[in-house]
Short mmCIF file of C-alpha atoms in Angstrom, two decimals:
data_model
loop_
_atom_site.label_atom_id
_atom_site.label_comp_id
_atom_site.label_asym_id
_atom_site.label_seq_id
_atom_site.Cartn_x
_atom_site.Cartn_y
_atom_site.Cartn_z
CA MET U 1 0.54 -0.12 -0.07
CA ASP U 2 1.47 2.95 -0.78
CA ARG U 3 1.94 5.49 2.08
CA SER U 4 3.56 8.66 -0.04
CA TRP U 5 0.89 10.94 0.87
CA MET U 6 2.04 10.93 4.41
CA ASN U 7 5.01 13.27 3.46
CA ALA U 8 1.83 15.22 0.87
CA SER U 9 1.16 18.90 1.12
CA ARG U 10 -1.98 18.72 3.56
CA ILE U 11 -3.94 21.12 1.11
CA THR U 12 -3.09 18.34 -1.91
CA LYS U 13 -5.67 15.98 -3.08
CA GLU U 14 -3.27 13.01 -2.49
CA TYR U 15 -3.03 13.54 0.86
CA GLU U 16 -6.97 13.84 1.18
CA ASN U 17 -7.40 10.62 -0.44
CA GLY U 18 -4.37 9.21 1.76
CA VAL U 19 -6.46 10.41 4.60
CA GLU U 20 -9.36 8.40 3.51
CA GLU U 21 -7.78 5.27 2.06
CA PHE U 22 -6.38 5.39 6.54
CA LEU U 23 -9.54 5.40 7.51
CA LEU U 24 -11.26 2.82 5.73
CA PHE U 25 -7.90 1.24 6.72
CA ALA U 26 -8.64 1.60 10.46
CA GLN U 27 -12.48 0.73 10.27
CA SER U 28 -12.14 -2.47 8.93
CA LYS U 29 -8.85 -4.14 10.51
CA ALA U 30 -9.06 -2.22 14.10
CA GLN U 31 -10.67 -2.59 16.95
CA PRO U 32 -12.70 0.81 18.59
CA MET U 33 -13.39 1.60 22.11
CA TRP U 34 -17.08 3.14 22.56
CA GLY U 35 -16.53 3.61 19.11
CA LYS U 36 -13.07 5.75 19.27
CA PHE U 37 -9.48 4.59 17.31
CA PHE U 38 -6.89 5.87 18.16
CA CYS U 39 -5.65 8.97 16.03
CA PRO U 40 -2.30 9.18 14.82
CA CYS U 41 -2.33 13.34 13.93
CA VAL U 42 0.74 15.28 15.38
CA LYS U 43 -1.30 16.24 18.34
CA CYS U 44 -2.98 13.00 19.37
CA GLY U 45 0.82 11.14 18.84
CA ASN U 46 -1.90 7.57 18.94
CA GLY U 47 -2.39 8.38 22.65
CA ARG U 48 -5.43 9.78 22.65
CA ARG U 49 -9.54 8.06 20.65
CA GLN U 50 -11.33 9.84 19.19
CA THR U 51 -14.46 9.66 16.22
CA ILE U 52 -13.81 9.22 12.77
CA ASP U 53 -14.55 11.82 11.94
CA ASP U 54 -12.63 14.52 14.34
CA ILE U 55 -9.84 12.34 13.32
CA ARG U 56 -10.31 13.35 10.10
CA THR U 57 -10.23 16.73 11.17
CA HIS U 58 -7.03 16.12 13.07
CA LEU U 59 -5.18 14.54 9.91
CA ILE U 60 -6.19 17.97 7.63
CA CYS U 61 -5.59 20.49 10.65
CA GLU U 62 -2.87 18.91 12.27
CA GLY U 63 -1.22 16.26 9.78
CA ILE U 64 0.06 12.78 10.43
CA ILE U 65 3.37 11.48 12.20
CA ARG U 66 5.09 11.01 9.32
CA SER U 67 7.43 8.61 10.71
CA TYR U 68 4.14 6.73 11.37
CA THR U 69 4.34 4.57 8.26
CA LYS U 70 3.54 0.72 9.78
CA TRP U 71 -0.02 1.10 11.72
CA ILE U 72 0.31 -0.71 14.00
CA TRP U 73 -1.56 0.97 16.57
CA HIS U 74 -4.57 0.44 14.07
CA ARG U 75 -3.92 -3.51 13.65
CA GLU U 76 -1.66 -4.13 10.82
CA SER U 77 0.44 -6.87 10.97
CA LEU U 78 4.12 -7.00 11.30
CA ASP U 79 4.17 -9.83 8.98
CA THR U 80 2.00 -8.65 6.40
CA ALA U 81 2.76 -5.10 6.76
CA ASP U 82 3.79 -3.13 3.01
CA MET U 83 7.32 -3.62 2.97
CA SER U 84 7.56 -0.65 0.05
CA GLN U 85 8.02 1.71 2.61
CA ALA U 86 11.28 0.58 3.47
CA ASP U 87 13.17 2.65 1.40
CA ASP U 88 11.93 5.64 4.09
CA VAL U 89 14.23 4.08 7.01
CA THR U 90 17.55 3.19 7.71
CA THR U 91 17.14 -0.70 8.24
CA ASP U 92 16.84 -3.07 5.32
CA SER U 93 14.14 -5.13 7.75
CA GLY U 94 11.52 -2.29 8.14
CA ASN U 95 11.14 -3.75 11.51
CA PRO U 96 10.12 -0.95 13.74
CA ILE U 97 12.13 -2.34 17.03
CA GLU U 98 15.09 -1.81 14.65
CA GLU U 99 13.76 1.76 14.02
CA MET U 100 13.35 2.15 17.79
CA ILE U 101 16.80 1.19 18.52
CA ARG U 102 18.25 4.12 16.00
CA ASP U 103 16.24 6.61 17.58
CA LEU U 104 17.36 5.37 20.90
CA GLY U 105 20.97 6.65 19.66
CA GLN U 106 22.81 3.88 19.51
CA GLU U 107 25.10 3.33 16.46
CA GLY U 108 25.14 -0.26 16.54
CA PHE U 109 24.24 -3.46 18.83
CA GLU U 110 27.33 -3.38 20.91
CA GLU U 111 27.84 -6.10 23.24
CA ALA U 112 27.25 -4.10 26.62
CA HIS U 113 23.37 -4.17 25.13
CA ALA U 114 22.66 -6.68 22.51
CA ALA U 115 20.87 -8.51 25.79
CA LEU U 116 18.76 -5.46 26.51
CA TYR U 117 17.92 -4.73 22.90
CA ASP U 118 16.94 -9.00 22.29
CA ASN U 119 14.98 -8.65 24.76
CA ILE U 120 13.16 -5.94 23.67
CA GLU U 121 13.01 -7.81 20.14
CA VAL U 122 11.18 -10.65 21.74
CA ASP U 123 8.93 -8.93 23.53
CA SER U 124 7.94 -7.12 20.99
CA LYS U 125 6.99 -10.53 18.75
CA MET U 126 5.11 -12.62 22.02
CA PRO U 127 1.48 -12.32 21.85
CA LEU U 128 0.17 -10.99 25.50
CA TYR U 129 -2.39 -14.13 24.99
CA SER U 130 -2.41 -16.85 23.21
CA GLY U 131 -4.75 -16.49 20.32
CA CYS U 132 -4.30 -12.37 20.89
CA ILE U 133 -3.11 -10.12 17.60
CA SER U 134 -4.10 -6.82 18.69
CA PHE U 135 -1.16 -6.64 21.05
CA THR U 136 2.90 -8.01 21.51
CA LYS U 137 3.87 -8.15 24.86
CA LEU U 138 6.53 -4.73 24.48
CA SER U 139 2.92 -2.54 22.18
CA ALA U 140 0.57 -3.30 25.12
CA VAL U 141 3.54 -1.77 27.87
CA LEU U 142 4.09 1.03 25.79
CA ALA U 143 0.67 1.82 25.46
CA LEU U 144 -0.40 1.79 29.34
CA VAL U 145 2.70 3.61 30.33
CA ASN U 146 1.78 6.53 27.97
CA LEU U 147 -1.67 6.87 29.36
CA LYS U 148 0.30 6.19 33.01
CA ALA U 149 1.88 9.55 31.84
CA ARG U 150 -0.22 11.41 29.90
CA PHE U 151 -2.96 11.19 33.15
CA GLY U 152 -0.40 11.31 35.81
CA TRP U 153 -1.31 8.38 37.44
CA SER U 154 0.38 7.31 40.84
CA ASP U 155 2.57 4.02 40.94
CA LYS U 156 0.55 2.99 42.96
CA SER U 157 -2.67 3.23 40.91
CA PHE U 158 -0.97 2.06 37.96
CA SER U 159 0.26 -1.35 39.91
CA GLU U 160 -3.43 -1.94 40.90
CA LEU U 161 -4.44 -1.27 37.41
CA LEU U 162 -2.03 -3.85 36.03
CA MET U 163 -3.43 -6.35 38.43
CA LEU U 164 -7.06 -6.09 37.76
CA LEU U 165 -5.88 -5.60 33.74
CA THR U 166 -4.19 -9.34 34.28
CA ASN U 167 -6.87 -10.97 36.24
CA MET U 168 -9.32 -10.07 33.88
CA LEU U 169 -7.29 -11.25 30.78
CA PRO U 170 -6.94 -14.67 30.11
CA ALA U 171 -4.98 -16.72 32.41
CA ASP U 172 -1.78 -17.24 30.38
CA ASN U 173 -1.59 -13.65 29.83
CA ILE U 174 2.24 -11.98 30.13
CA LEU U 175 1.05 -8.41 31.75
CA PRO U 176 4.16 -7.55 34.17
CA LYS U 177 2.11 -7.77 37.40
CA ASN U 178 3.94 -4.02 38.76
CA HIS U 179 4.95 -0.72 38.14
CA TYR U 180 8.26 -1.58 38.65
CA GLN U 181 8.27 -4.67 36.11
CA ALA U 182 6.26 -3.04 33.56
CA LYS U 183 9.90 -0.16 33.91
CA LYS U 184 11.98 -3.16 33.51
CA ILE U 185 10.59 -4.28 30.16
CA LEU U 186 11.36 -0.57 28.46
CA CYS U 187 14.70 -0.53 30.40
CA PRO U 188 16.71 0.06 27.62
CA VAL U 189 14.63 2.63 26.42
CA GLY U 190 14.90 4.60 29.27
CA MET U 191 17.80 7.41 29.46
CA GLN U 192 20.49 6.60 32.01
CA TYR U 193 21.66 8.92 34.46
CA GLU U 194 23.64 8.99 37.30
CA LYS U 195 23.94 8.52 41.19
CA ILE U 196 26.56 10.65 42.39
CA HIS U 197 27.63 11.02 46.49
CA ALA U 198 28.14 14.12 47.42
CA CYS U 199 29.25 15.93 51.23
CA CYS U 200 26.45 17.29 53.63
CA ASN U 201 28.26 19.96 53.69
CA ASP U 202 28.49 20.76 49.89
CA CYS U 203 32.36 20.23 50.20
CA ILE U 204 32.76 17.80 47.19
CA LEU U 205 30.91 14.92 45.31
CA TYR U 206 32.49 11.63 45.71
CA ARG U 207 33.16 10.90 42.25
CA ASP U 208 37.11 10.95 40.17
CA ASP U 209 39.96 11.12 43.41
CA PHE U 210 37.28 10.89 45.50
CA ALA U 211 34.95 7.96 44.40
CA GLU U 212 35.91 5.35 46.94
CA LEU U 213 36.54 7.77 50.21
CA ASP U 214 33.94 7.04 53.28
CA TYR U 215 34.56 10.74 55.04
CA CYS U 216 35.18 14.12 53.10
CA PRO U 217 38.59 14.77 52.72
CA VAL U 218 37.92 18.96 53.83
CA CYS U 219 35.17 18.91 56.48
CA GLY U 220 36.04 14.96 57.92
CA VAL U 221 32.03 14.57 57.84
CA SER U 222 30.51 10.91 56.74
CA ARG U 223 29.62 10.35 53.00
CA TYR U 224 26.61 8.16 54.91
CA ARG U 225 23.84 8.54 57.56
CA PRO U 226 23.89 7.74 60.41
CA THR U 227 21.72 5.45 62.86
CA ASN U 228 19.46 6.67 65.77
CA GLY U 229 20.77 10.49 65.47
CA ASP U 230 24.11 8.90 66.19
CA SER U 231 27.14 9.93 63.61
CA THR U 232 29.97 7.52 65.12
CA VAL U 233 27.83 3.98 64.19
CA LEU U 234 27.16 2.85 60.92
CA VAL U 235 25.12 -0.11 59.70
CA SER U 236 26.41 -2.79 57.70
CA ASP U 237 28.21 -2.16 53.76
CA ALA U 238 24.89 -2.93 52.35
CA ASP U 239 22.44 -1.24 53.78
CA ARG U 240 24.13 2.64 53.89
CA ARG U 241 22.67 5.38 53.03
CA PRO U 242 24.18 8.32 51.70
CA ALA U 243 24.08 11.62 53.66
CA LYS U 244 22.81 13.81 50.14
CA VAL U 245 22.64 12.59 46.97
CA CYS U 246 22.55 14.93 43.10
CA TRP U 247 21.67 13.23 39.87
CA TYR U 248 23.13 13.70 36.57
CA LEU U 249 21.48 13.05 33.40
CA PRO U 250 24.27 12.47 30.87
CA ILE U 251 23.88 15.26 28.81
CA ILE U 252 25.77 13.65 24.95
CA PRO U 253 23.53 10.30 24.93
CA ARG U 254 20.35 12.86 25.07
CA PHE U 255 21.70 14.89 21.27
CA LYS U 256 23.20 11.84 20.52
CA ARG U 257 18.90 10.30 20.67
CA LEU U 258 18.07 13.98 19.99
CA PHE U 259 19.70 13.13 15.84
CA ALA U 260 18.82 9.72 15.35
CA ASN U 261 15.52 11.02 14.80
CA GLY U 262 15.13 12.01 11.27
CA GLU U 263 12.44 14.74 12.46
CA ASP U 264 14.02 16.11 15.31
CA ALA U 265 17.87 16.18 13.38
CA LYS U 266 15.91 18.64 10.86
CA ASN U 267 14.72 20.28 12.73
CA LEU U 268 17.73 20.98 14.57
CA ILE U 269 18.91 22.95 11.53
CA TRP U 270 15.29 24.98 10.70
CA HIS U 271 17.45 28.08 11.90
CA ALA U 272 19.55 27.40 9.04
CA ASN U 273 17.38 26.44 6.55
CA THR U 274 13.89 27.84 6.61
CA ARG U 275 14.21 30.76 9.27
CA LYS U 276 12.89 33.91 7.72
CA SER U 277 16.03 36.12 8.27
CA ASP U 278 14.21 40.05 7.19
CA GLY U 279 16.39 41.72 9.82
CA LEU U 280 14.11 41.55 12.23
CA MET U 281 14.45 39.64 15.72
CA ARG U 282 12.62 36.97 15.28
CA HIS U 283 14.59 33.90 16.42
CA PRO U 284 18.02 33.76 18.87
CA ALA U 285 19.64 32.85 16.06
CA ASP U 286 19.08 36.71 14.59
CA SER U 287 20.40 38.32 17.87
CA PRO U 288 23.63 40.17 18.07
CA GLN U 289 25.44 36.99 20.36
CA TRP U 290 24.52 34.33 18.57
CA LYS U 291 26.41 36.62 15.27
CA ALA U 292 28.70 37.46 17.22
CA ILE U 293 30.09 33.77 18.67
CA ASP U 294 29.69 32.63 14.44
CA HIS U 295 32.22 35.25 13.82
CA LEU U 296 34.34 34.62 16.71
CA TYR U 297 34.22 30.96 15.87
CA PRO U 298 34.07 30.95 12.43
CA GLU U 299 34.26 27.53 12.24
CA PHE U 300 31.73 26.78 14.67
CA GLY U 301 29.74 29.10 13.92
CA ALA U 302 29.81 27.51 9.80
CA GLU U 303 28.67 23.57 10.85
CA PRO U 304 24.45 24.50 11.08
CA ARG U 305 23.76 21.48 13.98
CA ASN U 306 26.05 22.42 16.63
CA LEU U 307 23.88 23.41 19.70
CA ARG U 308 23.52 27.09 21.26
CA LEU U 309 22.27 26.27 25.03
CA GLY U 310 19.95 27.83 27.52
CA LEU U 311 21.19 26.88 31.08
CA ALA U 312 18.35 27.69 33.17
CA THR U 313 18.19 26.88 37.45
CA ASP U 314 16.57 27.92 40.66
CA GLY U 315 15.35 25.77 43.48
CA MET U 316 11.96 24.57 44.28
CA ASN U 317 9.98 22.91 46.78
CA PRO U 318 8.73 20.29 45.76
CA PHE U 319 6.23 19.45 48.84
CA GLY U 320 4.21 22.45 48.00
CA THR U 321 4.64 23.81 51.51
CA LEU U 322 6.85 26.60 52.87
CA THR U 323 7.64 24.97 56.42
CA THR U 324 9.10 21.29 54.72
CA ASN U 325 12.50 21.69 55.12
CA HIS U 326 13.97 20.64 51.84
CA SER U 327 15.23 22.38 48.54
CA SER U 328 14.95 21.12 45.50
CA TRP U 329 17.43 22.18 42.66
CA PRO U 330 16.65 21.21 38.72
CA VAL U 331 19.36 21.92 35.98
CA LEU U 332 17.61 22.61 32.40
CA LEU U 333 18.75 23.43 28.83
CA PHE U 334 16.84 25.09 26.12
CA ILE U 335 18.11 23.91 22.44
CA TYR U 336 17.64 27.16 20.67
CA ASN U 337 18.59 25.43 17.43
CA LEU U 338 14.92 24.54 17.26
CA PRO U 339 11.97 26.46 15.81
CA LEU U 340 10.29 28.96 18.16
CA TRP U 341 7.23 26.86 18.58
CA LEU U 342 9.50 23.31 19.74
CA CYS U 343 12.89 25.44 22.05
CA MET U 344 10.48 25.86 24.96
CA LYS U 345 8.19 22.85 24.53
CA ARG U 346 8.27 20.34 27.65
CA LYS U 347 9.32 17.18 25.50
CA TYR U 348 12.68 19.79 24.13
CA VAL U 349 13.71 20.30 27.42
CA MET U 350 16.44 18.73 28.96
CA LEU U 351 16.66 18.25 32.86
CA SER U 352 20.85 17.74 32.95
CA MET U 353 20.72 17.83 37.01
CA MET U 354 18.56 17.36 40.26
CA ILE U 355 19.91 18.44 43.32
CA ALA U 356 18.04 17.81 46.03
CA GLY U 357 18.80 18.14 50.45
CA PRO U 358 17.41 19.97 53.37
CA ARG U 359 19.33 22.93 51.78
CA GLN U 360 20.05 24.86 48.85
CA PRO U 361 23.25 24.49 47.35
CA GLY U 362 23.61 28.48 47.35
CA ASN U 363 27.64 29.47 46.54
CA ASP U 364 28.76 25.59 46.38
CA ILE U 365 26.35 24.78 43.18
CA ASP U 366 29.74 24.61 41.41
CA VAL U 367 30.54 21.55 43.06
CA TYR U 368 27.28 19.57 41.47
CA LEU U 369 27.33 21.32 38.11
CA ARG U 370 31.07 19.77 37.89
CA PRO U 371 29.60 16.50 35.71
CA LEU U 372 27.80 18.89 32.85
CA ILE U 373 30.40 21.19 32.81
CA ASP U 374 32.80 18.34 31.64
CA ASP U 375 30.61 16.93 29.16
CA LEU U 376 29.75 20.83 27.75
CA GLN U 377 33.90 21.45 28.04
CA LYS U 378 34.11 17.98 26.06
CA LEU U 379 31.24 19.13 23.27
CA TRP U 380 33.23 22.40 23.31
CA ASP U 381 36.91 20.92 22.59
CA GLU U 382 36.46 17.99 21.19
CA GLY U 383 33.44 17.39 20.02
CA VAL U 384 31.42 13.92 19.70
CA ASP U 385 30.57 11.44 16.82
CA VAL U 386 27.19 11.25 15.98
CA TRP U 387 24.78 9.77 13.32
CA ASP U 388 22.04 13.11 11.33
CA ALA U 389 19.45 10.48 10.47
CA ASN U 390 18.06 12.96 8.42
CA LEU U 391 20.75 13.49 5.89
CA GLN U 392 22.29 10.20 6.63
CA HIS U 393 26.23 10.56 8.37
CA ALA U 394 28.03 10.68 10.67
CA PHE U 395 29.33 13.93 11.79
CA LYS U 396 31.33 16.25 14.98
CA LEU U 397 29.03 17.72 17.02
CA ARG U 398 29.94 20.48 19.73
CA ALA U 399 27.99 22.91 21.42
CA VAL U 400 27.92 26.17 23.20
CA VAL U 401 26.42 27.81 26.07
CA PHE U 402 24.93 30.65 24.92
CA CYS U 403 23.31 31.89 28.22
CA THR U 404 22.07 31.36 31.28
CA ILE U 405 18.37 31.96 32.47
CA ASN U 406 17.68 32.86 35.64
CA ASP U 407 16.21 34.91 38.78
CA PHE U 408 18.67 37.16 40.79
CA PRO U 409 19.65 35.08 43.69
CA ALA U 410 20.21 32.41 41.63
CA TYR U 411 22.25 34.33 39.30
CA GLY U 412 24.52 35.27 42.05
CA ASN U 413 24.61 31.28 43.07
CA LEU U 414 25.93 30.82 39.32
CA SER U 415 27.66 33.81 38.93
CA GLY U 416 29.99 34.31 42.08
CA TYR U 417 28.79 38.28 42.54
CA SER U 418 27.19 39.54 45.53
CA VAL U 419 23.52 40.38 44.73
CA LYS U 420 22.78 41.50 48.40
CA GLY U 421 24.20 45.11 50.00
CA HIS U 422 24.67 48.26 48.86
CA HIS U 423 26.79 47.17 45.31
CA ALA U 424 24.08 44.77 44.31
CA CYS U 425 24.30 45.76 41.08
CA PRO U 426 26.39 43.36 38.91
CA ILE U 427 26.97 46.73 36.30
CA CYS U 428 27.35 49.48 38.77
CA GLU U 429 29.35 47.52 40.53
CA GLN U 430 30.91 50.69 42.77
CA ASN U 431 29.16 52.82 41.07
CA THR U 432 25.29 51.57 42.20
CA SER U 433 22.95 54.55 43.41
CA PHE U 434 21.39 52.70 46.73
CA ARG U 435 19.35 54.65 49.76
CA GLN U 436 18.32 53.40 53.52
CA LEU U 437 15.27 53.58 54.22
CA LYS U 438 14.93 55.50 57.50
CA HIS U 439 12.12 53.29 59.15
CA GLY U 440 11.88 49.75 57.31
CA LYS U 441 16.17 49.96 57.05
CA LYS U 442 15.54 48.08 53.78
CA THR U 443 18.06 48.74 51.09
CA VAL U 444 16.72 50.22 47.97
CA TYR U 445 18.37 50.54 44.48
CA THR U 446 17.60 53.58 42.76
CA ARG U 447 18.23 56.02 39.71
CA HIS U 448 17.07 53.76 37.16
CA ARG U 449 16.60 57.05 35.13
CA ARG U 450 20.43 56.64 33.85
CA PHE U 451 19.71 54.05 31.58
CA LEU U 452 17.42 55.80 29.78
CA LYS U 453 18.25 57.38 26.12
CA GLN U 454 20.38 60.62 26.66
CA TYR U 455 16.91 63.41 25.71
CA HIS U 456 14.43 61.00 27.18
CA PRO U 457 11.57 63.17 29.23
CA TYR U 458 11.60 60.79 32.09
CA ARG U 459 15.18 62.55 32.64
CA ARG U 460 13.59 65.83 33.28
CA LEU U 461 10.58 64.75 35.09
CA LYS U 462 11.03 66.24 39.16
CA LYS U 463 7.71 65.53 40.99
CA ALA U 464 7.02 61.83 39.48
CA PHE U 465 10.31 60.73 41.11
CA ASP U 466 12.60 62.39 44.47
CA GLY U 467 12.61 65.44 43.32
CA SER U 468 15.71 66.34 40.88
CA GLN U 469 16.97 65.81 37.16
CA GLU U 470 19.20 63.07 35.62
CA HIS U 471 21.65 64.18 33.95
CA GLU U 472 24.13 61.33 34.10
CA THR U 473 24.54 58.20 31.86
CA ALA U 474 24.50 54.90 32.72
CA PRO U 475 27.70 52.94 33.90
CA ASN U 476 29.10 50.52 31.14
CA PRO U 477 28.83 46.56 31.92
CA LEU U 478 31.90 44.58 32.49
CA THR U 479 33.04 42.81 29.68
CA GLY U 480 34.28 39.10 30.10
CA ASP U 481 37.62 39.87 30.51
CA GLU U 482 37.19 42.55 32.91
CA VAL U 483 35.16 40.25 34.90
CA TYR U 484 37.96 37.66 34.76
CA GLN U 485 40.30 40.60 35.89
CA ARG U 486 38.51 41.24 39.38
CA VAL U 487 38.10 36.77 39.84
CA LYS U 488 41.17 35.60 38.58
CA ASP U 489 42.71 35.90 41.66
CA VAL U 490 39.71 34.95 43.52
CA VAL U 491 40.16 31.67 46.13
CA ASN U 492 37.29 29.13 46.06
CA MET U 493 36.34 27.20 48.82
CA PHE U 494 32.85 25.11 48.60
CA GLY U 495 31.29 23.50 51.90
CA LYS U 496 28.88 25.07 54.60
CA SER U 497 31.90 24.47 56.95
CA GLN U 498 34.55 25.98 55.30
CA LYS U 499 34.80 30.09 56.12
CA LYS U 500 35.59 32.63 53.72
CA PRO U 501 37.15 35.50 53.99
CA SER U 502 35.61 38.56 53.85
CA SER U 503 35.98 41.48 51.06
CA THR U 504 35.36 44.74 50.66
CA SER U 505 36.92 45.90 47.98
CA ASN U 506 35.51 42.95 45.49
CA MET U 507 32.18 41.92 44.86
CA TRP U 508 32.81 38.46 43.38
CA LYS U 509 32.82 35.67 45.90
CA LYS U 510 34.38 33.01 43.56
CA LYS U 511 35.32 32.53 40.37
CA SER U 512 32.78 30.84 38.57
CA ILE U 513 32.92 27.37 37.29
CA PHE U 514 31.52 28.24 33.74
CA PHE U 515 34.73 30.03 33.49
CA ASP U 516 36.54 27.03 32.82
CA LEU U 517 34.49 26.71 29.53
CA PRO U 518 36.78 28.40 27.18
CA TYR U 519 34.32 30.75 25.55
#
């Protein structure tokens, strides 16, 4: 069955006839539930059931998922699927499992992962129970987990549902009986992460040279939690619990997986091929900062697939109450190569690190950012070999931190500048205009009219402001080199137990870890 219509424009007759052909196929093959079928439009993604009329509307207005060339969600048998679509994929067999493995970002069936891939392929061909032709073990688990994620079910409720379905289905069914077993089936599909032990005083991470230590070399506190409040008594080695943990989700395998999907790889060069360039600010690629990077590093700018990343972090309380003694600091990455309507979508926002504990990391956040900075430095200095599924060849991927996104207190944690006190402005520094309130003793910052244009009418107003006109010009912001001259001699001392030297002349408390990145 010819499915070239799926790549045609939605306003053509070819596409319209193809939609009707799909709807007839679905009505003749798929089993409806309450008169509804899975909708393969871009918006629903085979995760929602709709009526035939609604599916027709969605496919015309939203478009069909172009990679959905094997209609397995509408009971098209894998054995009888039209193999004429083999040219649309990189594998010769046309097996959807091989497409899935390719999307995982793997470059081949490596020995270390061969067993996991074999398990996935076996589960993809094993009927859910004897005589079942609608679902395999893998497709059933994928469908159920998709519903769990879409509607926010708890792990406990999902396990209860699996138990109920197990009892409802024939006795020889192989549906997993709880959430843990379901996750084991999908284990190769998930992303890897590193669980790194940390000093409870934020002195070090127990990795590299400190990986085998049981006590912090800076403050001497134990790596593990004591029992019964006694810091000298520890439980057995097998049951020891770390005092503090941070989770790092390596970014390089995730970038590889992103380019292994043809549609995503195409979107990542949208800024170079499809963006409207008319001198207006429509995308970060139109910004002076983007152009300055291309000018300073022409080799980097010559490859449109090289990534520009935004880094954002802030503290939050996951328990929703201000009285809970807990703080979580997620570190997120945004990819500005993507089109405007995708770069801020949740699907493309990457959680790279989670720092959790009873206290916020504060100025010691650099200790936790080290694994991320190491990967970012590798992506800049060496690059990594990545397979581009869109252009069908490998290339050397590099990446740069384009900007950081944070509020003012988090800015102080990342940069090392003291954002409190009389000289809290990192642009004005010693020229910061402040005033101490007489009764509240609060410091407020004034004279913002300095940043207006020289002949702006607000500069001459008196009554609307503090009774005086403003004639001074704004101070020039510091350049990167000027900031580096201020921080190059600062001695970094991390850890809540360490006494930091106080300095009234230098507002910079540390040399930020971001200075390890050459750019």
